[in-house]
Short mmCIF file of N, CA and C and ligand atoms in Angstrom, two decimals:
data_model
loop_
_atom_site.label_atom_id
_atom_site.label_comp_id
_atom_site.label_asym_id
_atom_site.label_seq_id
_atom_site.Cartn_x
_atom_site.Cartn_y
_atom_site.Cartn_z
N MET A 1 0.84 -1.21 0.00
CA MET A 1 0.00 0.00 0.00
C MET A 1 0.87 1.26 0.00
N ALA A 2 0.45 2.22 -0.76
CA ALA A 2 1.25 3.44 -0.88
C ALA A 2 1.16 4.28 0.40
N THR A 3 2.33 4.63 0.91
CA THR A 3 2.38 5.60 2.00
C THR A 3 2.77 6.91 1.37
N ASN A 4 2.07 7.98 1.69
CA ASN A 4 2.50 9.25 1.10
C ASN A 4 2.38 10.41 2.08
N ARG A 5 2.66 11.58 1.56
CA ARG A 5 2.85 12.73 2.44
C ARG A 5 1.86 13.85 2.17
N THR A 6 1.58 14.61 3.22
CA THR A 6 0.85 15.85 3.05
C THR A 6 1.57 16.93 3.84
N PHE A 7 1.15 18.17 3.63
CA PHE A 7 1.73 19.29 4.35
C PHE A 7 0.62 20.00 5.11
N THR A 8 0.94 20.44 6.33
CA THR A 8 -0.03 21.21 7.12
C THR A 8 0.66 22.36 7.81
N MET A 9 -0.09 23.37 8.20
CA MET A 9 0.44 24.30 9.20
C MET A 9 -0.68 24.69 10.13
N ILE A 10 -0.33 24.73 11.42
CA ILE A 10 -1.25 25.26 12.41
C ILE A 10 -1.17 26.78 12.26
N LYS A 11 -2.33 27.42 12.10
CA LYS A 11 -2.38 28.84 11.73
C LYS A 11 -2.27 29.74 12.97
N PRO A 12 -2.04 31.06 12.75
CA PRO A 12 -1.74 31.96 13.87
C PRO A 12 -2.77 31.95 15.01
N ASP A 13 -4.05 31.87 14.69
CA ASP A 13 -5.06 31.91 15.77
C ASP A 13 -4.89 30.72 16.72
N ALA A 14 -4.71 29.54 16.17
CA ALA A 14 -4.63 28.33 16.99
C ALA A 14 -3.31 28.25 17.76
N VAL A 15 -2.22 28.73 17.15
CA VAL A 15 -0.94 28.76 17.87
C VAL A 15 -1.03 29.75 19.02
N ALA A 16 -1.57 30.96 18.75
CA ALA A 16 -1.64 32.00 19.78
C ALA A 16 -2.51 31.56 20.96
N GLU A 17 -3.52 30.75 20.69
CA GLU A 17 -4.42 30.33 21.77
C GLU A 17 -3.95 29.08 22.49
N GLY A 18 -2.77 28.58 22.11
CA GLY A 18 -2.21 27.46 22.86
C GLY A 18 -2.76 26.11 22.47
N HIS A 19 -3.21 25.96 21.21
CA HIS A 19 -3.77 24.68 20.77
C HIS A 19 -2.77 23.79 20.03
N THR A 20 -1.49 24.22 19.96
CA THR A 20 -0.51 23.44 19.19
C THR A 20 -0.43 21.99 19.68
N GLY A 21 -0.33 21.82 20.98
CA GLY A 21 -0.19 20.46 21.54
C GLY A 21 -1.43 19.62 21.29
N SER A 22 -2.61 20.20 21.52
CA SER A 22 -3.86 19.44 21.32
C SER A 22 -4.02 19.02 19.87
N ILE A 23 -3.68 19.93 18.94
CA ILE A 23 -3.85 19.62 17.51
C ILE A 23 -2.83 18.57 17.07
N THR A 24 -1.60 18.72 17.52
CA THR A 24 -0.56 17.74 17.16
C THR A 24 -0.94 16.36 17.69
N LYS A 25 -1.52 16.31 18.89
CA LYS A 25 -1.95 15.04 19.47
C LYS A 25 -3.03 14.38 18.60
N LEU A 26 -4.01 15.17 18.17
CA LEU A 26 -5.06 14.62 17.30
C LEU A 26 -4.47 14.08 16.00
N ILE A 27 -3.49 14.80 15.46
CA ILE A 27 -2.86 14.39 14.20
C ILE A 27 -2.15 13.04 14.39
N GLU A 28 -1.39 12.91 15.47
CA GLU A 28 -0.66 11.65 15.70
C GLU A 28 -1.64 10.52 16.02
N GLU A 29 -2.67 10.82 16.78
CA GLU A 29 -3.65 9.78 17.12
C GLU A 29 -4.41 9.29 15.89
N ALA A 30 -4.49 10.15 14.86
CA ALA A 30 -5.17 9.75 13.62
C ALA A 30 -4.25 8.93 12.72
N GLY A 31 -3.03 8.69 13.17
CA GLY A 31 -2.14 7.78 12.42
C GLY A 31 -1.13 8.45 11.52
N PHE A 32 -0.99 9.77 11.64
CA PHE A 32 0.02 10.47 10.83
C PHE A 32 1.35 10.49 11.57
N ARG A 33 2.42 10.25 10.83
CA ARG A 33 3.78 10.36 11.36
C ARG A 33 4.32 11.74 11.01
N ILE A 34 4.91 12.42 12.00
CA ILE A 34 5.47 13.76 11.75
C ILE A 34 6.86 13.61 11.15
N VAL A 35 7.00 14.08 9.92
CA VAL A 35 8.25 13.97 9.15
C VAL A 35 9.13 15.21 9.40
N ALA A 36 8.49 16.37 9.58
CA ALA A 36 9.20 17.62 9.83
C ALA A 36 8.26 18.55 10.59
N LEU A 37 8.83 19.39 11.47
CA LEU A 37 8.01 20.30 12.29
C LEU A 37 8.86 21.48 12.74
N ARG A 38 8.25 22.66 12.76
CA ARG A 38 8.98 23.86 13.19
C ARG A 38 7.96 24.91 13.66
N LYS A 39 8.38 25.80 14.55
CA LYS A 39 7.58 26.99 14.86
C LYS A 39 8.27 28.17 14.20
N THR A 40 7.52 28.94 13.41
CA THR A 40 8.12 30.03 12.65
C THR A 40 7.08 31.10 12.38
N ARG A 41 7.42 32.05 11.54
CA ARG A 41 6.47 33.11 11.20
C ARG A 41 6.66 33.49 9.73
N LEU A 42 5.58 33.78 9.05
CA LEU A 42 5.64 34.20 7.65
C LEU A 42 5.66 35.73 7.57
N THR A 43 6.50 36.28 6.71
CA THR A 43 6.38 37.70 6.37
C THR A 43 5.15 37.84 5.46
N PRO A 44 4.61 39.05 5.29
CA PRO A 44 3.50 39.22 4.34
C PRO A 44 3.87 38.72 2.94
N ASP A 45 5.09 38.96 2.50
CA ASP A 45 5.51 38.49 1.16
C ASP A 45 5.47 36.97 1.06
N ARG A 46 5.99 36.30 2.07
CA ARG A 46 6.00 34.83 2.06
C ARG A 46 4.57 34.28 2.18
N ALA A 47 3.74 34.91 2.99
CA ALA A 47 2.34 34.46 3.13
C ALA A 47 1.62 34.62 1.79
N GLY A 48 1.89 35.74 1.11
CA GLY A 48 1.28 35.98 -0.19
C GLY A 48 1.72 34.97 -1.22
N GLU A 49 2.98 34.58 -1.15
CA GLU A 49 3.52 33.57 -2.07
C GLU A 49 2.88 32.21 -1.79
N PHE A 50 2.76 31.87 -0.51
CA PHE A 50 2.19 30.56 -0.16
C PHE A 50 0.76 30.42 -0.69
N TYR A 51 -0.03 31.49 -0.57
CA TYR A 51 -1.43 31.44 -0.99
C TYR A 51 -1.65 32.14 -2.34
N ALA A 52 -0.61 32.18 -3.18
CA ALA A 52 -0.68 32.90 -4.46
C ALA A 52 -1.84 32.43 -5.35
N VAL A 53 -2.23 31.17 -5.22
CA VAL A 53 -3.34 30.64 -6.01
C VAL A 53 -4.63 31.43 -5.77
N HIS A 54 -4.74 32.09 -4.61
CA HIS A 54 -5.94 32.85 -4.26
C HIS A 54 -5.79 34.35 -4.52
N ARG A 55 -4.75 34.73 -5.26
CA ARG A 55 -4.41 36.14 -5.48
C ARG A 55 -5.58 37.00 -5.96
N GLU A 56 -6.43 36.41 -6.80
CA GLU A 56 -7.54 37.19 -7.38
C GLU A 56 -8.79 37.23 -6.51
N ARG A 57 -8.78 36.49 -5.40
CA ARG A 57 -9.98 36.42 -4.56
C ARG A 57 -10.07 37.66 -3.66
N GLY A 58 -11.30 38.06 -3.36
CA GLY A 58 -11.52 39.23 -2.53
C GLY A 58 -10.91 39.09 -1.13
N PHE A 59 -10.84 37.86 -0.63
CA PHE A 59 -10.35 37.67 0.74
C PHE A 59 -8.83 37.61 0.83
N TYR A 60 -8.13 37.67 -0.33
CA TYR A 60 -6.67 37.47 -0.34
C TYR A 60 -5.89 38.47 0.54
N PRO A 61 -6.14 39.80 0.45
CA PRO A 61 -5.36 40.72 1.30
C PRO A 61 -5.54 40.43 2.79
N ASP A 62 -6.77 40.13 3.21
CA ASP A 62 -7.01 39.80 4.62
C ASP A 62 -6.32 38.49 4.99
N LEU A 63 -6.38 37.52 4.07
CA LEU A 63 -5.76 36.22 4.33
C LEU A 63 -4.25 36.39 4.54
N VAL A 64 -3.62 37.19 3.70
CA VAL A 64 -2.17 37.42 3.81
C VAL A 64 -1.85 38.11 5.14
N ARG A 65 -2.64 39.11 5.49
CA ARG A 65 -2.43 39.82 6.78
C ARG A 65 -2.56 38.85 7.94
N TYR A 66 -3.61 38.05 7.89
CA TYR A 66 -3.87 37.08 8.97
C TYR A 66 -2.73 36.05 9.06
N MET A 67 -2.30 35.51 7.94
CA MET A 67 -1.28 34.46 7.97
C MET A 67 0.09 34.98 8.43
N ALA A 68 0.30 36.31 8.31
CA ALA A 68 1.56 36.90 8.75
C ALA A 68 1.42 37.52 10.15
N SER A 69 0.29 37.32 10.81
CA SER A 69 0.00 38.03 12.05
C SER A 69 0.61 37.39 13.29
N GLY A 70 1.14 36.20 13.17
CA GLY A 70 1.70 35.54 14.35
C GLY A 70 2.39 34.25 13.98
N ALA A 71 2.87 33.56 14.99
CA ALA A 71 3.60 32.31 14.75
C ALA A 71 2.70 31.24 14.15
N ILE A 72 3.31 30.39 13.35
CA ILE A 72 2.64 29.23 12.76
C ILE A 72 3.50 27.99 13.02
N VAL A 73 2.88 26.83 12.88
CA VAL A 73 3.63 25.58 13.05
C VAL A 73 3.44 24.71 11.81
N PRO A 74 4.35 24.82 10.84
CA PRO A 74 4.28 23.98 9.65
C PRO A 74 4.79 22.57 9.95
N MET A 75 4.21 21.59 9.26
CA MET A 75 4.62 20.19 9.43
C MET A 75 4.46 19.45 8.11
N ILE A 76 5.32 18.49 7.90
CA ILE A 76 5.11 17.49 6.85
C ILE A 76 4.66 16.21 7.56
N LEU A 77 3.64 15.58 7.02
CA LEU A 77 3.04 14.39 7.64
C LEU A 77 3.04 13.23 6.66
N GLU A 78 3.12 12.04 7.21
CA GLU A 78 3.15 10.84 6.36
C GLU A 78 2.11 9.83 6.84
N LYS A 79 1.42 9.27 5.88
CA LYS A 79 0.38 8.27 6.17
C LYS A 79 -0.10 7.74 4.83
N GLU A 80 -0.58 6.55 4.82
CA GLU A 80 -1.26 6.05 3.63
C GLU A 80 -2.43 7.00 3.29
N ASN A 81 -2.59 7.36 2.03
CA ASN A 81 -3.70 8.25 1.62
C ASN A 81 -3.70 9.58 2.38
N ALA A 82 -2.49 10.13 2.59
CA ALA A 82 -2.31 11.27 3.50
C ALA A 82 -3.15 12.49 3.14
N VAL A 83 -3.15 12.91 1.88
CA VAL A 83 -3.82 14.16 1.52
C VAL A 83 -5.31 14.09 1.82
N ALA A 84 -5.97 13.07 1.32
CA ALA A 84 -7.42 12.97 1.49
C ALA A 84 -7.79 12.71 2.95
N ASP A 85 -7.04 11.83 3.62
CA ASP A 85 -7.36 11.54 5.02
C ASP A 85 -7.16 12.77 5.90
N PHE A 86 -6.15 13.57 5.58
CA PHE A 86 -5.91 14.76 6.39
C PHE A 86 -7.00 15.81 6.18
N ARG A 87 -7.43 15.98 4.92
CA ARG A 87 -8.53 16.94 4.66
C ARG A 87 -9.78 16.52 5.45
N LYS A 88 -9.99 15.21 5.56
CA LYS A 88 -11.13 14.72 6.33
C LYS A 88 -10.95 15.05 7.82
N LEU A 89 -9.74 14.88 8.32
CA LEU A 89 -9.46 15.15 9.74
C LEU A 89 -9.63 16.62 10.09
N ILE A 90 -9.30 17.54 9.16
CA ILE A 90 -9.41 18.97 9.50
C ILE A 90 -10.82 19.51 9.30
N GLY A 91 -11.60 18.94 8.38
CA GLY A 91 -12.98 19.39 8.19
C GLY A 91 -13.09 20.55 7.21
N ALA A 92 -14.30 21.01 7.00
CA ALA A 92 -14.59 22.03 5.98
C ALA A 92 -13.90 23.36 6.29
N THR A 93 -13.63 24.11 5.21
CA THR A 93 -12.97 25.43 5.33
C THR A 93 -13.70 26.33 6.32
N ASN A 94 -15.02 26.39 6.19
CA ASN A 94 -15.85 27.18 7.11
C ASN A 94 -16.21 26.30 8.31
N PRO A 95 -15.74 26.65 9.50
CA PRO A 95 -16.00 25.77 10.66
C PRO A 95 -17.48 25.55 10.94
N ALA A 96 -18.32 26.46 10.45
CA ALA A 96 -19.77 26.28 10.63
C ALA A 96 -20.24 25.02 9.89
N ASN A 97 -19.50 24.61 8.86
CA ASN A 97 -19.86 23.41 8.10
C ASN A 97 -18.98 22.20 8.43
N ALA A 98 -18.07 22.35 9.37
CA ALA A 98 -17.13 21.26 9.67
C ALA A 98 -17.79 20.20 10.55
N GLU A 99 -17.55 18.95 10.20
CA GLU A 99 -18.14 17.84 10.96
C GLU A 99 -17.63 17.79 12.39
N ALA A 100 -18.47 17.28 13.28
CA ALA A 100 -18.10 17.13 14.69
C ALA A 100 -16.82 16.31 14.82
N GLY A 101 -15.94 16.76 15.69
CA GLY A 101 -14.70 16.03 15.94
C GLY A 101 -13.55 16.41 15.03
N THR A 102 -13.83 17.19 13.97
CA THR A 102 -12.74 17.64 13.09
C THR A 102 -11.98 18.79 13.78
N ILE A 103 -10.73 18.97 13.33
CA ILE A 103 -9.88 19.98 13.97
C ILE A 103 -10.48 21.37 13.82
N ARG A 104 -11.03 21.66 12.66
CA ARG A 104 -11.64 22.99 12.48
C ARG A 104 -12.90 23.16 13.31
N GLN A 105 -13.69 22.11 13.43
CA GLN A 105 -14.90 22.21 14.27
C GLN A 105 -14.48 22.48 15.72
N LEU A 106 -13.38 21.87 16.15
CA LEU A 106 -12.95 22.01 17.54
C LEU A 106 -12.25 23.34 17.80
N PHE A 107 -11.46 23.83 16.83
CA PHE A 107 -10.55 24.94 17.14
C PHE A 107 -10.69 26.18 16.27
N ALA A 108 -11.36 26.12 15.12
CA ALA A 108 -11.41 27.29 14.24
C ALA A 108 -12.38 28.34 14.78
N LYS A 109 -12.06 29.60 14.50
CA LYS A 109 -12.90 30.70 14.98
C LYS A 109 -13.79 31.26 13.87
N SER A 110 -13.34 31.16 12.62
CA SER A 110 -14.09 31.74 11.51
C SER A 110 -13.62 31.09 10.21
N ILE A 111 -14.26 31.44 9.09
CA ILE A 111 -13.84 30.89 7.80
C ILE A 111 -12.41 31.32 7.47
N GLU A 112 -11.98 32.47 7.98
CA GLU A 112 -10.60 32.90 7.74
C GLU A 112 -9.66 32.30 8.79
N ALA A 113 -9.93 32.57 10.05
CA ALA A 113 -9.08 32.08 11.14
C ALA A 113 -9.51 30.65 11.46
N ASN A 114 -9.15 29.73 10.57
CA ASN A 114 -9.70 28.38 10.66
C ASN A 114 -8.68 27.34 11.11
N ALA A 115 -7.75 27.78 11.92
CA ALA A 115 -6.89 26.93 12.77
C ALA A 115 -5.80 26.15 12.05
N ILE A 116 -6.08 25.67 10.84
CA ILE A 116 -5.12 24.74 10.23
C ILE A 116 -5.28 24.69 8.72
N HIS A 117 -4.16 24.43 8.06
CA HIS A 117 -4.11 24.25 6.60
C HIS A 117 -3.89 22.78 6.29
N GLY A 118 -4.42 22.33 5.15
CA GLY A 118 -4.10 21.00 4.64
C GLY A 118 -3.97 21.04 3.13
N SER A 119 -2.90 20.46 2.60
CA SER A 119 -2.68 20.45 1.14
C SER A 119 -3.84 19.77 0.43
N ASP A 120 -4.11 20.22 -0.80
CA ASP A 120 -5.25 19.67 -1.54
C ASP A 120 -4.87 18.67 -2.62
N SER A 121 -3.57 18.37 -2.79
CA SER A 121 -3.15 17.35 -3.76
C SER A 121 -1.74 16.89 -3.39
N ASP A 122 -1.35 15.73 -3.91
CA ASP A 122 0.02 15.24 -3.67
C ASP A 122 1.05 16.23 -4.21
N GLU A 123 0.73 16.79 -5.37
CA GLU A 123 1.66 17.73 -6.00
C GLU A 123 1.85 18.97 -5.13
N ASN A 124 0.74 19.56 -4.65
CA ASN A 124 0.86 20.74 -3.78
C ASN A 124 1.49 20.39 -2.44
N ALA A 125 1.25 19.19 -1.94
CA ALA A 125 1.87 18.78 -0.68
C ALA A 125 3.39 18.83 -0.80
N ALA A 126 3.91 18.36 -1.92
CA ALA A 126 5.37 18.37 -2.13
C ALA A 126 5.89 19.80 -2.24
N VAL A 127 5.20 20.62 -3.03
CA VAL A 127 5.62 22.02 -3.20
C VAL A 127 5.59 22.75 -1.85
N GLU A 128 4.50 22.58 -1.10
CA GLU A 128 4.34 23.30 0.16
C GLU A 128 5.32 22.80 1.22
N GLY A 129 5.56 21.51 1.27
CA GLY A 129 6.55 20.97 2.22
C GLY A 129 7.93 21.53 1.94
N ASN A 130 8.28 21.62 0.66
CA ASN A 130 9.60 22.14 0.29
C ASN A 130 9.68 23.66 0.45
N PHE A 131 8.53 24.33 0.53
CA PHE A 131 8.48 25.78 0.79
C PHE A 131 9.05 26.07 2.18
N PHE A 132 8.86 25.15 3.12
CA PHE A 132 9.30 25.36 4.50
C PHE A 132 10.53 24.55 4.90
N PHE A 133 10.69 23.35 4.35
CA PHE A 133 11.69 22.44 4.90
C PHE A 133 12.68 21.96 3.83
N ALA A 134 13.98 22.05 4.17
CA ALA A 134 15.01 21.44 3.32
C ALA A 134 14.92 19.93 3.44
N ALA A 135 15.41 19.23 2.46
CA ALA A 135 15.38 17.75 2.48
C ALA A 135 16.05 17.22 3.75
N THR A 136 17.09 17.90 4.23
CA THR A 136 17.82 17.43 5.42
C THR A 136 17.03 17.63 6.71
N GLU A 137 15.90 18.34 6.66
CA GLU A 137 15.06 18.53 7.86
C GLU A 137 13.87 17.58 7.86
N GLN A 138 13.80 16.71 6.86
CA GLN A 138 12.65 15.81 6.73
C GLN A 138 13.07 14.41 7.16
N PHE A 139 12.48 13.96 8.29
CA PHE A 139 12.87 12.68 8.88
C PHE A 139 11.74 11.68 8.85
P1 ATP B 1 -6.30 25.74 3.32
O1 ATP B 1 -5.77 25.92 1.91
O2 ATP B 1 -5.80 26.81 4.28
O3 ATP B 1 -6.10 24.36 3.84
P2 ATP B 1 -8.93 25.27 2.29
O4 ATP B 1 -8.22 24.48 1.24
O5 ATP B 1 -9.95 24.60 3.13
O6 ATP B 1 -7.88 25.93 3.29
P3 ATP B 1 -9.07 27.46 0.43
O7 ATP B 1 -10.21 27.68 -0.46
O8 ATP B 1 -7.77 26.94 -0.11
O9 ATP B 1 -9.58 26.56 1.65
O10 ATP B 1 -8.77 28.85 1.17
C1 ATP B 1 -7.52 29.12 1.78
C2 ATP B 1 -7.76 29.87 3.07
O11 ATP B 1 -8.26 31.16 2.77
C3 ATP B 1 -8.82 29.26 3.98
O12 ATP B 1 -8.34 28.22 4.78
C4 ATP B 1 -9.21 30.46 4.81
O13 ATP B 1 -8.22 30.74 5.82
C5 ATP B 1 -9.19 31.56 3.76
N1 ATP B 1 -10.51 31.72 3.13
C6 ATP B 1 -11.08 30.91 2.21
N2 ATP B 1 -12.29 31.35 1.81
C7 ATP B 1 -12.49 32.50 2.53
C8 ATP B 1 -13.55 33.45 2.59
N3 ATP B 1 -14.65 33.32 1.85
N4 ATP B 1 -13.40 34.49 3.45
C9 ATP B 1 -12.28 34.66 4.19
N5 ATP B 1 -11.24 33.79 4.18
C10 ATP B 1 -11.35 32.73 3.36
MG1 MG B 2 -6.59 25.23 0.13
#
């Protein structure tokens, strides 16, 4: 069976409120292995680059401001069917629509400050993981 990788980051609202440990625990309990992990911060330029796919959306300037507003915890995760299983674990973008027990249902405050990111494809998972971590930091 194929084991593969996804990329996540705990977003500024959830880090600031002290949910890093609780969220990491849920991730490990769901069967994901942590390949790389760091606490860091994005500049507005780097946040804009990370979410460049949304450049034309009305919410983009606010999203960039929010993502650069505080510390984040990026991680690379490994599990069979990692991308799809992780999207299921975090729940819908808007926490009002997130299923019970999902990370966003538990910790997100709004559609913008929604606690956590999850890659949407294997290809983006690789690009996003390499955005934060050198190959030598991936264990
Ligand atoms: P992510 O890419 O962070 O995992 P997602 O894939 O569930 O989230 P996207 O459509 O990629 O959702 O949106 C990226 C991020 O932009 C969302 O997680 C959220 O923080 C913000 N966002 C999305 N839609 C809106 C909106 N309508 N209003 C405000 N912020 C939004
Ligand atoms: Mg997305």
